[in-house]
mmCIF file of C-alpha atoms (C1' of nucleotides) in Angstrom:
data_model
loop_
_atom_site.group_PDB
_atom_site.id
_atom_site.type_symbol
_atom_site.label_atom_id
_atom_site.label_comp_id
_atom_site.label_asym_id
_atom_site.label_seq_id
_atom_site.Cartn_x
_atom_site.Cartn_y
_atom_site.Cartn_z
ATOM 1 C CA UNK A 1 -4.767 -27.468 -11.962
ATOM 2 C CA UNK A 2 -8.339 -28.156 -10.949
ATOM 3 C CA UNK A 3 -11.091 -25.659 -10.303
ATOM 4 C CA UNK A 4 -10.710 -25.662 -6.540
ATOM 5 C CA UNK A 5 -6.990 -25.055 -6.805
ATOM 6 C CA UNK A 6 -7.520 -22.308 -9.378
ATOM 7 C CA UNK A 7 -9.986 -20.513 -7.132
ATOM 8 C CA UNK A 8 -7.595 -20.765 -4.225
ATOM 9 C CA UNK A 9 -4.763 -19.362 -6.281
ATOM 10 C CA UNK A 10 -6.917 -16.522 -7.542
ATOM 11 C CA UNK A 11 -7.978 -15.534 -4.030
ATOM 12 C CA UNK A 12 -4.406 -15.575 -2.736
ATOM 13 C CA UNK A 13 -3.099 -13.643 -5.660
ATOM 14 C CA UNK A 14 -5.784 -10.982 -5.510
ATOM 15 C CA UNK A 15 -4.991 -10.555 -1.827
ATOM 16 C CA UNK A 16 -1.264 -10.283 -2.487
ATOM 17 C CA UNK A 17 -1.739 -7.672 -5.182
ATOM 18 C CA UNK A 18 -4.048 -5.660 -2.930
ATOM 19 C CA UNK A 19 -1.599 -5.621 -0.055
ATOM 20 C CA UNK A 20 1.138 -4.426 -2.407
ATOM 21 C CA UNK A 21 -1.181 -1.502 -3.119
ATOM 22 C CA UNK A 22 -1.945 -0.593 0.454
ATOM 23 C CA UNK A 23 -5.237 -2.431 0.711
ATOM 24 C CA UNK A 24 -5.962 -4.895 3.493
ATOM 25 C CA UNK A 25 -5.194 -8.382 2.215
ATOM 26 C CA UNK A 26 -8.233 -10.000 3.801
ATOM 27 C CA UNK A 27 -10.551 -7.382 2.390
ATOM 28 C CA UNK A 28 -9.305 -8.265 -1.077
ATOM 29 C CA UNK A 29 -9.674 -11.974 -0.410
ATOM 30 C CA UNK A 30 -13.263 -11.506 0.665
ATOM 31 C CA UNK A 31 -13.740 -9.538 -2.534
ATOM 32 C CA UNK A 32 -12.122 -12.280 -4.602
ATOM 33 C CA UNK A 33 -14.269 -14.950 -2.989
ATOM 34 C CA UNK A 34 -17.421 -13.002 -3.791
ATOM 35 C CA UNK A 35 -16.229 -12.262 -7.319
ATOM 36 C CA UNK A 36 -16.006 -15.940 -8.124
ATOM 37 C CA UNK A 37 -19.166 -16.988 -6.319
ATOM 38 C CA UNK A 38 -22.004 -17.575 -8.733
ATOM 39 C CA UNK A 39 -24.541 -16.618 -6.054
ATOM 40 C CA UNK A 40 -24.772 -14.240 -3.153
ATOM 41 C CA UNK A 41 -23.321 -15.786 0.017
ATOM 42 C CA UNK A 42 -23.729 -15.191 3.731
ATOM 43 C CA UNK A 43 -21.159 -13.964 6.241
ATOM 44 C CA UNK A 44 -20.961 -17.517 7.576
ATOM 45 C CA UNK A 45 -19.983 -18.834 4.196
ATOM 46 C CA UNK A 46 -17.232 -16.212 3.926
ATOM 47 C CA UNK A 47 -15.967 -17.162 7.395
ATOM 48 C CA UNK A 48 -15.818 -20.758 6.364
ATOM 49 C CA UNK A 49 -14.422 -20.113 2.911
ATOM 50 C CA UNK A 50 -11.483 -18.066 4.172
ATOM 51 C CA UNK A 51 -11.142 -19.369 7.732
ATOM 52 C CA UNK A 52 -11.494 -15.992 9.352
ATOM 53 C CA UNK A 53 -13.523 -14.709 12.273
ATOM 54 C CA UNK A 54 -17.002 -13.295 12.174
ATOM 55 C CA UNK A 55 -15.819 -9.844 13.235
ATOM 56 C CA UNK A 56 -13.218 -9.758 10.506
ATOM 57 C CA UNK A 57 -15.743 -10.785 7.874
ATOM 58 C CA UNK A 58 -18.198 -8.187 9.065
ATOM 59 C CA UNK A 59 -15.658 -5.360 8.979
ATOM 60 C CA UNK A 60 -14.328 -6.239 5.566
ATOM 61 C CA UNK A 61 -17.759 -6.712 4.015
ATOM 62 C CA UNK A 62 -18.656 -3.321 5.411
ATOM 63 C CA UNK A 63 -15.553 -1.781 3.847
ATOM 64 C CA UNK A 64 -16.263 -3.441 0.501
ATOM 65 C CA UNK A 65 -19.800 -2.100 0.537
ATOM 66 C CA UNK A 66 -18.398 1.320 1.376
ATOM 67 C CA UNK A 67 -16.098 1.054 -1.638
ATOM 68 C CA UNK A 68 -19.082 0.132 -3.811
ATOM 69 C CA UNK A 69 -17.607 -3.242 -4.717
ATOM 70 C CA UNK A 70 -20.106 -5.438 -2.892
ATOM 71 C CA UNK A 71 -23.845 -5.288 -2.439
ATOM 72 C CA UNK A 72 -26.291 -6.708 0.065
ATOM 73 C CA UNK A 73 -29.087 -8.991 -0.896
ATOM 74 C CA UNK A 74 -32.017 -9.926 1.314
ATOM 75 C CA UNK A 75 -33.715 -13.180 0.516
ATOM 76 C CA UNK A 76 -37.465 -13.240 1.006
ATOM 77 C CA UNK A 77 -38.466 -14.877 4.263
ATOM 78 C CA UNK A 78 -34.885 -15.078 5.554
ATOM 79 C CA UNK A 79 -33.296 -12.963 8.239
ATOM 80 C CA UNK A 80 -29.746 -13.615 7.145
ATOM 81 C CA UNK A 81 -28.034 -11.143 4.858
ATOM 82 C CA UNK A 82 -26.377 -12.257 1.647
ATOM 83 C CA UNK A 83 -23.608 -10.528 -0.249
ATOM 84 C CA UNK A 84 -22.553 -10.446 -3.867
ATOM 85 C CA UNK A 85 -19.778 -8.651 -5.710
ATOM 86 C CA UNK A 86 -20.130 -6.157 -8.482
ATOM 87 C CA UNK A 87 -18.945 -8.192 -11.437
ATOM 88 C CA UNK A 88 -18.680 -5.568 -14.099
ATOM 89 C CA UNK A 89 -14.962 -4.886 -14.098
ATOM 90 C CA UNK A 90 -15.314 -1.378 -15.448
ATOM 91 C CA UNK A 91 -17.549 -0.535 -12.514
ATOM 92 C CA UNK A 92 -15.053 -2.162 -10.145
ATOM 93 C CA UNK A 93 -12.214 -0.053 -11.542
ATOM 94 C CA UNK A 94 -14.364 3.059 -11.426
ATOM 95 C CA UNK A 95 -15.358 2.508 -7.806
ATOM 96 C CA UNK A 96 -11.756 1.955 -6.782
ATOM 97 C CA UNK A 97 -10.692 5.124 -8.570
ATOM 98 C CA UNK A 98 -13.456 7.144 -6.918
ATOM 99 C CA UNK A 99 -12.623 5.837 -3.495
ATOM 100 C CA UNK A 100 -8.857 6.192 -3.600
ATOM 101 C CA UNK A 101 -8.928 9.522 -5.366
ATOM 102 C CA UNK A 102 -11.132 10.978 -2.651
ATOM 103 C CA UNK A 103 -9.147 9.545 0.228
ATOM 104 C CA UNK A 104 -5.629 9.971 -1.133
ATOM 105 C CA UNK A 105 -5.169 12.168 -4.172
ATOM 106 C CA UNK A 106 -7.475 14.989 -3.112
ATOM 107 C CA UNK A 107 -5.889 15.491 0.331
ATOM 108 C CA UNK A 108 -2.464 15.465 -1.319
ATOM 109 C CA UNK A 109 -3.552 18.176 -3.728
ATOM 110 C CA UNK A 110 -4.872 20.261 -0.853
ATOM 111 C CA UNK A 111 -1.497 20.034 0.882
ATOM 112 C CA UNK A 112 0.301 20.967 -2.319
ATOM 113 C CA UNK A 113 -2.001 23.959 -2.742
ATOM 114 C CA UNK A 114 -1.236 25.065 0.809
ATOM 115 C CA UNK A 115 2.452 24.525 0.400
ATOM 116 C CA UNK A 116 2.417 26.390 -2.889
ATOM 117 C CA UNK A 117 1.614 29.471 -0.815
ATOM 118 C CA UNK A 118 5.253 29.418 0.181
ATOM 119 C CA UNK A 119 6.080 30.100 -3.438
ATOM 120 C CA UNK A 120 5.817 33.797 -2.717
ATOM 121 C CA UNK A 121 9.227 33.481 -1.125
ATOM 122 C CA UNK A 122 10.469 31.321 -3.919
ATOM 123 C CA UNK A 123 13.727 32.772 -5.034
ATOM 124 C CA UNK A 124 15.226 31.694 -1.745
ATOM 125 C CA UNK A 125 14.395 28.086 -2.453
ATOM 126 C CA UNK A 126 14.082 27.486 -6.133
ATOM 127 C CA UNK A 127 14.538 23.759 -5.733
ATOM 128 C CA UNK A 128 11.624 23.380 -3.343
ATOM 129 C CA UNK A 129 9.280 25.556 -5.351
ATOM 130 C CA UNK A 130 10.100 23.847 -8.621
ATOM 131 C CA UNK A 131 9.387 20.392 -7.216
ATOM 132 C CA UNK A 132 6.138 21.467 -5.592
ATOM 133 C CA UNK A 133 5.041 23.157 -8.790
ATOM 134 C CA UNK A 134 5.788 20.105 -10.919
ATOM 135 C CA UNK A 135 4.115 17.611 -8.607
ATOM 136 C CA UNK A 136 1.169 19.912 -8.161
ATOM 137 C CA UNK A 137 0.651 20.224 -11.885
ATOM 138 C CA UNK A 138 0.962 16.474 -12.341
ATOM 139 C CA UNK A 139 -1.522 15.782 -9.554
ATOM 140 C CA UNK A 140 -4.034 18.216 -10.929
ATOM 141 C CA UNK A 141 -3.770 16.665 -14.372
ATOM 142 C CA UNK A 142 -4.262 13.229 -12.866
ATOM 143 C CA UNK A 143 -7.224 14.494 -10.878
ATOM 144 C CA UNK A 144 -8.941 15.941 -13.951
ATOM 145 C CA UNK A 145 -8.271 12.839 -15.970
ATOM 146 C CA UNK A 146 -9.654 10.556 -13.312
ATOM 147 C CA UNK A 147 -12.768 12.716 -13.078
ATOM 148 C CA UNK A 148 -13.302 12.272 -16.787
ATOM 149 C CA UNK A 149 -12.575 8.581 -16.543
ATOM 150 C CA UNK A 150 -15.143 7.905 -13.856
ATOM 151 C CA UNK A 151 -17.781 9.747 -15.841
ATOM 152 C CA UNK A 152 -17.013 7.777 -18.962
ATOM 153 C CA UNK A 153 -19.024 4.729 -19.901
ATOM 154 C CA UNK A 154 -17.907 1.173 -20.232
ATOM 155 C CA UNK A 155 -17.317 1.141 -23.977
ATOM 156 C CA UNK A 156 -15.272 4.307 -23.754
ATOM 157 C CA UNK A 157 -13.218 2.627 -21.085
ATOM 158 C CA UNK A 158 -12.686 -0.430 -23.237
ATOM 159 C CA UNK A 159 -11.030 1.801 -25.804
ATOM 160 C CA UNK A 160 -9.055 4.107 -23.622
ATOM 161 C CA UNK A 161 -5.885 2.069 -23.459
ATOM 162 C CA UNK A 162 -6.006 1.435 -27.147
ATOM 163 C CA UNK A 163 -6.405 5.146 -27.838
ATOM 164 C CA UNK A 164 -3.529 5.972 -25.528
ATOM 165 C CA UNK A 165 -1.073 3.767 -27.287
ATOM 166 C CA UNK A 166 -2.086 4.218 -30.885
ATOM 167 C CA UNK B 1 3.516 29.390 6.260
ATOM 168 C CA UNK B 2 7.257 29.808 6.061
ATOM 169 C CA UNK B 3 9.668 27.813 3.979
ATOM 170 C CA UNK B 4 10.762 25.490 6.766
ATOM 171 C CA UNK B 5 7.158 24.684 7.613
ATOM 172 C CA UNK B 6 6.325 24.143 3.952
ATOM 173 C CA UNK B 7 9.177 21.708 3.511
ATOM 174 C CA UNK B 8 8.135 19.829 6.610
ATOM 175 C CA UNK B 9 4.574 19.587 5.394
ATOM 176 C CA UNK B 10 5.686 18.402 1.996
ATOM 177 C CA UNK B 11 7.859 15.653 3.466
ATOM 178 C CA UNK B 12 5.076 14.433 5.743
ATOM 179 C CA UNK B 13 2.515 14.494 3.017
ATOM 180 C CA UNK B 14 4.691 12.671 0.515
ATOM 181 C CA UNK B 15 5.308 10.022 3.153
ATOM 182 C CA UNK B 16 1.606 9.677 3.922
ATOM 183 C CA UNK B 17 0.677 9.317 0.271
ATOM 184 C CA UNK B 18 3.370 6.692 -0.228
ATOM 185 C CA UNK B 19 2.227 4.599 2.680
ATOM 186 C CA UNK B 20 -1.344 4.722 1.348
ATOM 187 C CA UNK B 21 0.107 3.174 -1.803
ATOM 188 C CA UNK B 22 2.051 0.395 -0.163
ATOM 189 C CA UNK B 23 5.417 2.134 -0.108
ATOM 190 C CA UNK B 24 7.439 2.481 3.076
ATOM 191 C CA UNK B 25 6.737 5.886 4.574
ATOM 192 C CA UNK B 26 10.326 6.596 5.518
ATOM 193 C CA UNK B 27 11.580 5.717 2.073
ATOM 194 C CA UNK B 28 9.239 8.327 0.649
ATOM 195 C CA UNK B 29 10.306 10.893 3.214
ATOM 196 C CA UNK B 30 13.954 10.379 2.340
ATOM 197 C CA UNK B 31 12.912 10.798 -1.278
ATOM 198 C CA UNK B 32 11.006 13.992 -0.479
ATOM 199 C CA UNK B 33 13.941 15.413 1.457
ATOM 200 C CA UNK B 34 16.272 14.792 -1.472
ATOM 201 C CA UNK B 35 13.740 16.156 -3.946
ATOM 202 C CA UNK B 36 13.699 19.511 -2.210
ATOM 203 C CA UNK B 37 17.423 19.678 -1.486
ATOM 204 C CA UNK B 38 19.203 21.999 -3.898
ATOM 205 C CA UNK B 39 22.413 19.975 -3.544
ATOM 206 C CA UNK B 40 23.412 16.379 -3.021
ATOM 207 C CA UNK B 41 23.471 15.501 0.695
ATOM 208 C CA UNK B 42 25.160 12.854 2.803
ATOM 209 C CA UNK B 43 23.587 10.022 4.782
ATOM 210 C CA UNK B 44 24.370 11.986 7.954
ATOM 211 C CA UNK B 45 22.376 14.926 6.718
ATOM 212 C CA UNK B 46 19.419 12.646 5.974
ATOM 213 C CA UNK B 47 19.678 11.137 9.479
ATOM 214 C CA UNK B 48 19.624 14.570 10.971
ATOM 215 C CA UNK B 49 16.961 15.960 8.666
ATOM 216 C CA UNK B 50 14.483 13.177 9.415
ATOM 217 C CA UNK B 51 15.664 12.004 12.845
ATOM 218 C CA UNK B 52 16.156 8.419 11.828
ATOM 219 C CA UNK B 53 18.953 5.928 12.369
ATOM 220 C CA UNK B 54 21.928 5.361 10.123
ATOM 221 C CA UNK B 55 20.800 1.843 9.242
ATOM 222 C CA UNK B 56 17.386 3.055 8.236
ATOM 223 C CA UNK B 57 18.841 5.801 6.048
ATOM 224 C CA UNK B 58 21.212 3.378 4.396
ATOM 225 C CA UNK B 59 18.506 0.849 3.587
ATOM 226 C CA UNK B 60 16.107 3.402 2.212
ATOM 227 C CA UNK B 61 18.726 5.189 0.115
ATOM 228 C CA UNK B 62 19.632 1.808 -1.278
ATOM 229 C CA UNK B 63 15.995 1.106 -2.144
ATOM 230 C CA UNK B 64 15.588 4.519 -3.767
ATOM 231 C CA UNK B 65 18.677 3.921 -5.892
ATOM 232 C CA UNK B 66 17.259 0.520 -6.825
ATOM 233 C CA UNK B 67 14.043 2.238 -7.923
ATOM 234 C CA UNK B 68 16.090 4.674 -10.019
ATOM 235 C CA UNK B 69 14.813 7.677 -8.056
ATOM 236 C CA UNK B 70 18.086 8.650 -6.394
ATOM 237 C CA UNK B 71 21.661 8.769 -7.570
ATOM 238 C CA UNK B 72 25.048 8.722 -5.858
ATOM 239 C CA UNK B 73 27.550 11.480 -6.225
ATOM 240 C CA UNK B 74 31.187 11.274 -5.167
ATOM 241 C CA UNK B 75 32.853 14.564 -4.421
ATOM 242 C CA UNK B 76 36.494 14.830 -5.429
ATOM 243 C CA UNK B 77 38.840 14.335 -2.522
ATOM 244 C CA UNK B 78 36.078 13.236 -0.127
ATOM 245 C CA UNK B 79 35.399 9.762 1.122
ATOM 246 C CA UNK B 80 31.788 10.407 2.040
ATOM 247 C CA UNK B 81 29.039 9.590 -0.442
ATOM 248 C CA UNK B 82 26.441 12.147 -1.432
ATOM 249 C CA UNK B 83 22.967 11.555 -2.796
ATOM 250 C CA UNK B 84 20.613 13.504 -4.989
ATOM 251 C CA UNK B 85 17.154 12.819 -6.327
ATOM 252 C CA UNK B 86 16.097 12.562 -9.909
ATOM 253 C CA UNK B 87 14.147 15.799 -10.310
ATOM 254 C CA UNK B 88 12.532 15.284 -13.664
ATOM 255 C CA UNK B 89 9.032 14.252 -12.678
ATOM 256 C CA UNK B 90 8.394 12.346 -15.876
ATOM 257 C CA UNK B 91 11.446 10.226 -15.149
ATOM 258 C CA UNK B 92 10.260 9.748 -11.572
ATOM 259 C CA UNK B 93 6.871 8.545 -12.744
ATOM 260 C CA UNK B 94 8.451 6.310 -15.352
ATOM 261 C CA UNK B 95 10.818 4.698 -12.859
ATOM 262 C CA UNK B 96 7.980 4.036 -10.426
ATOM 263 C CA UNK B 97 5.907 2.479 -13.192
ATOM 264 C CA UNK B 98 8.791 0.265 -14.295
ATOM 265 C CA UNK B 99 9.505 -0.887 -10.772
ATOM 266 C CA UNK B 100 5.959 -1.604 -9.646
ATOM 267 C CA UNK B 101 4.916 -3.151 -12.923
ATOM 268 C CA UNK B 102 7.757 -5.641 -12.720
ATOM 269 C CA UNK B 103 7.219 -6.499 -9.075
ATOM 270 C CA UNK B 104 3.428 -6.503 -8.977
ATOM 271 C CA UNK B 105 1.558 -6.461 -12.259
ATOM 272 C CA UNK B 106 3.689 -9.019 -14.074
ATOM 273 C CA UNK B 107 3.486 -11.702 -11.346
ATOM 274 C CA UNK B 108 -0.294 -11.145 -11.193
ATOM 275 C CA UNK B 109 -0.559 -11.689 -14.937
ATOM 276 C CA UNK B 110 1.461 -14.888 -14.661
ATOM 277 C CA UNK B 111 -0.945 -16.187 -12.026
ATOM 278 C CA UNK B 112 -3.936 -15.254 -14.152
ATOM 279 C CA UNK B 113 -2.403 -17.056 -17.133
ATOM 280 C CA UNK B 114 -1.908 -20.153 -15.000
ATOM 281 C CA UNK B 115 -5.380 -19.981 -13.574
ATOM 282 C CA UNK B 116 -6.845 -19.465 -17.014
ATOM 283 C CA UNK B 117 -5.742 -23.026 -17.735
ATOM 284 C CA UNK B 118 -8.704 -24.063 -15.630
ATOM 285 C CA UNK B 119 -10.915 -22.556 -18.292
ATOM 286 C CA UNK B 120 -10.904 -25.874 -20.063
ATOM 287 C CA UNK B 121 -13.363 -27.033 -17.433
ATOM 288 C CA UNK B 122 -15.257 -23.828 -17.665
ATOM 289 C CA UNK B 123 -18.868 -24.705 -18.090
ATOM 290 C CA UNK B 124 -18.848 -26.014 -14.547
ATOM 291 C CA UNK B 125 -17.889 -22.630 -13.192
ATOM 292 C CA UNK B 126 -18.903 -19.878 -15.527
ATOM 293 C CA UNK B 127 -18.659 -17.263 -12.836
ATOM 294 C CA UNK B 128 -15.039 -18.021 -12.034
ATOM 295 C CA UNK B 129 -13.934 -18.215 -15.645
ATOM 296 C CA UNK B 130 -15.672 -15.009 -16.596
ATOM 297 C CA UNK B 131 -14.021 -13.037 -13.811
ATOM 298 C CA UNK B 132 -10.580 -14.442 -14.546
ATOM 299 C CA UNK B 133 -11.012 -13.710 -18.233
ATOM 300 C CA UNK B 134 -12.095 -10.112 -17.609
ATOM 301 C CA UNK B 135 -9.352 -9.319 -15.122
ATOM 302 C CA UNK B 136 -6.792 -10.997 -17.312
ATOM 303 C CA UNK B 137 -7.768 -8.947 -20.304
ATOM 304 C CA UNK B 138 -7.716 -5.758 -18.258
ATOM 305 C CA UNK B 139 -4.304 -6.559 -16.819
ATOM 306 C CA UNK B 140 -2.842 -7.320 -20.199
ATOM 307 C CA UNK B 141 -4.171 -4.070 -21.599
ATOM 308 C CA UNK B 142 -2.691 -2.184 -18.658
ATOM 309 C CA UNK B 143 0.599 -3.986 -19.139
ATOM 310 C CA UNK B 144 0.825 -3.053 -22.815
ATOM 311 C CA UNK B 145 -0.144 0.513 -22.126
ATOM 312 C CA UNK B 146 2.443 0.908 -19.403
ATOM 313 C CA UNK B 147 5.089 -0.515 -21.714
ATOM 314 C CA UNK B 148 4.238 2.116 -24.266
ATOM 315 C CA UNK B 149 4.154 4.795 -21.612
ATOM 316 C CA UNK B 150 7.618 4.054 -20.275
ATOM 317 C CA UNK B 151 9.040 4.142 -23.781
ATOM 318 C CA UNK B 152 7.405 7.475 -24.508
ATOM 319 C CA UNK B 153 9.306 10.702 -24.086
ATOM 320 C CA UNK B 154 8.589 13.555 -21.768
ATOM 321 C CA UNK B 155 6.654 15.757 -24.166
ATOM 322 C CA UNK B 156 4.472 12.846 -25.150
ATOM 323 C CA UNK B 157 3.791 12.280 -21.495
ATOM 324 C CA UNK B 158 2.902 15.924 -20.987
ATOM 325 C CA UNK B 159 0.128 15.455 -23.502
ATOM 326 C CA UNK B 160 -1.177 12.068 -22.582
ATOM 327 C CA UNK B 161 -3.710 13.160 -20.038
ATOM 328 C CA UNK B 162 -4.917 15.886 -22.309
ATOM 329 C CA UNK B 163 -5.346 13.428 -25.148
ATOM 330 C CA UNK B 164 -7.208 11.035 -22.916
ATOM 331 C CA UNK B 165 -9.791 13.523 -21.890
ATOM 332 C CA UNK B 166 -10.290 15.465 -25.076
ATOM 333 C "C1'" DT C 1 50.107 -2.933 8.075
ATOM 334 C "C1'" DT C 2 47.468 -0.123 10.938
ATOM 335 C "C1'" DT C 3 44.556 3.495 11.612
ATOM 336 C "C1'" DT C 4 40.529 6.016 10.616
ATOM 337 C "C1'" DG C 5 36.393 7.308 8.257
ATOM 338 C "C1'" DT C 6 32.583 5.357 6.181
ATOM 339 C "C1'" DT C 7 29.042 2.015 4.721
ATOM 340 C "C1'" DT C 8 26.583 -2.244 5.407
ATOM 341 C "C1'" DT C 9 24.313 -5.854 7.846
ATOM 342 C "C1'" DC C 10 20.933 -7.980 10.623
ATOM 343 C "C1'" DA C 11 19.130 -9.714 15.166
ATOM 344 C "C1'" DA C 12 16.446 -7.632 18.444
ATOM 345 C "C1'" DA C 13 13.158 -4.086 19.698
ATOM 346 C "C1'" DA C 14 9.529 -1.003 18.656
ATOM 347 C "C1'" DA C 15 5.779 0.507 16.077
ATOM 348 C "C1'" DT C 16 1.889 -0.402 13.335
ATOM 349 C "C1'" DA C 17 -1.791 -3.039 11.410
ATOM 350 C "C1'" DA C 18 -4.951 -6.791 11.362
ATOM 351 C "C1'" DT C 19 -7.652 -10.248 13.756
ATOM 352 C "C1'" DT C 20 -10.195 -12.451 17.228
ATOM 353 C "C1'" DG C 21 -14.102 -13.505 20.004
ATOM 354 C "C1'" DA C 22 -17.292 -12.595 23.327
ATOM 355 C "C1'" DA C 23 -20.563 -9.186 24.771
ATOM 356 C "C1'" DA C 24 -23.724 -5.752 23.321
ATOM 357 C "C1'" DA C 25 -26.895 -4.114 20.121
ATOM 358 C "C1'" DC C 26 -30.145 -4.933 16.828
ATOM 359 C "C1'" DT C 27 -34.483 -6.770 14.815
ATOM 360 C "C1'" DA C 28 -38.056 -9.846 13.227
ATOM 361 C "C1'" DT C 29 -41.345 -12.750 15.081
ATOM 362 C "C1'" DG C 30 -44.233 -15.191 18.479
ATOM 363 C "C1'" DC D 1 -42.706 -7.761 25.866
ATOM 364 C "C1'" DA D 2 -39.637 -11.685 25.472
ATOM 365 C "C1'" DT D 3 -37.100 -14.764 22.734
ATOM 366 C "C1'" DA D 4 -34.027 -16.115 19.228
ATOM 367 C "C1'" DG D 5 -31.432 -15.228 15.144
ATOM 368 C "C1'" DT D 6 -28.284 -12.128 13.403
ATOM 369 C "C1'" DT D 7 -25.048 -8.258 13.035
ATOM 370 C "C1'" DT D 8 -21.912 -5.017 15.132
ATOM 371 C "C1'" DT D 9 -18.475 -3.375 18.193
ATOM 372 C "C1'" DC D 10 -14.062 -3.043 20.240
ATOM 373 C "C1'" DA D 11 -10.490 -4.206 23.862
ATOM 374 C "C1'" DA D 12 -7.177 -7.541 23.878
ATOM 375 C "C1'" DT D 13 -4.306 -10.448 21.275
ATOM 376 C "C1'" DT D 14 -1.571 -11.751 17.391
ATOM 377 C "C1'" DA D 15 0.860 -10.876 13.143
ATOM 378 C "C1'" DT D 16 3.469 -8.013 10.243
ATOM 379 C "C1'" DT D 17 6.384 -4.326 9.129
ATOM 380 C "C1'" DT D 18 9.692 -1.018 10.232
ATOM 381 C "C1'" DT D 19 13.463 0.768 12.843
ATOM 382 C "C1'" DT D 20 17.351 0.678 15.661
ATOM 383 C "C1'" DG D 21 22.130 0.385 16.851
ATOM 384 C "C1'" DA D 22 26.164 -1.925 17.522
ATOM 385 C "C1'" DA D 23 29.302 -4.949 15.240
ATOM 386 C "C1'" DA D 24 31.334 -6.279 10.993
ATOM 387 C "C1'" DA D 25 32.953 -5.176 6.593
ATOM 388 C "C1'" DC D 26 35.114 -2.194 3.615
ATOM 389 C "C1'" DA D 27 38.439 1.128 1.727
ATOM 390 C "C1'" DA D 28 41.370 5.132 1.551
ATOM 391 C "C1'" DA D 29 45.280 7.094 3.619
ATOM 392 C "C1'" DA D 30 49.161 7.080 6.816
#
DNA sequence: TTTTGTTTTCAAAAATAATTGAAAACTATG
DNA sequence: CATAGTTTTCAATTATTTTTGAAAACAAAA
């Protein structure tokens, strides 16, 4: 496998994984392309690199910036904008956690809190109340843990998995 | 909020969360319905409960059984099949981890291993090799950790988050 | 074997999500 | 202010995913 082929495979695979996880495939491919670019590149270069339209590139770069995974760079004396990816993988993981937690876990917890109000009438539906209680507890634990995780620093992160399994 | 409303909200919310995570919304709603049903129910009851077609119910029950989240129950003297959800949340989490790890993380790791072969020619693309190396290491760590997790028992699981954040 | 109740399949239809591309909106510069 | 380079928007199109429903397959009982 040569370098070009390897890059291609990496981009495709990153996109596939993302779409399995509910993230737009193209967004992940733009991310992958930037991750493996030594320098910041322009929207035109992304268009060309992935064969996608200008509008698509613009929207996905915007989303990536919103997720904190990509940054803008302005080159002196040039009007064009350049983009580069955050390459520190701990920061990438942290940003993804922050983003998805806010958009997905937190709303879920709010619903579970609401629904838990029904628990007053629990005896009449033990099954429902038990499930809500269990999932709610699990979600809250996850929420707390993720909060701690995102506040942790890189070296702590490097050890976390090791600590978990020891 | 009354019980009926609470159940409805729970089913919708579970479905929404699932589709955010790349899981078919209806599959999750069938799962939610079974989770909050005190007894095993038939495909007809699922059809009626969620207003979906027989084919859809059949396919999603099948998928849930494949994921190890739902089981079949045959009642003596009846030809109809009944279904009930696994209610132990640790088992639910474990089954989801097993399933998604096998279908998504492991193929990704295989691609990264392949692509890492390019590393031989690394000096000519430091950026690419560095990213692949970092993601590969991260994925392998996650893989090992998840293996340990799925082998762990329920009480261990109950403590894991606590241990992580202490 | 035939009938009847039930599950399964899968091509076609519907619903949802992503993409395009051209026009509008910006914005630096002359 | 006007021009030109660039980014942004978004209605229309295209692609993908999900759902339907009727027919086929299956299996227990008559």
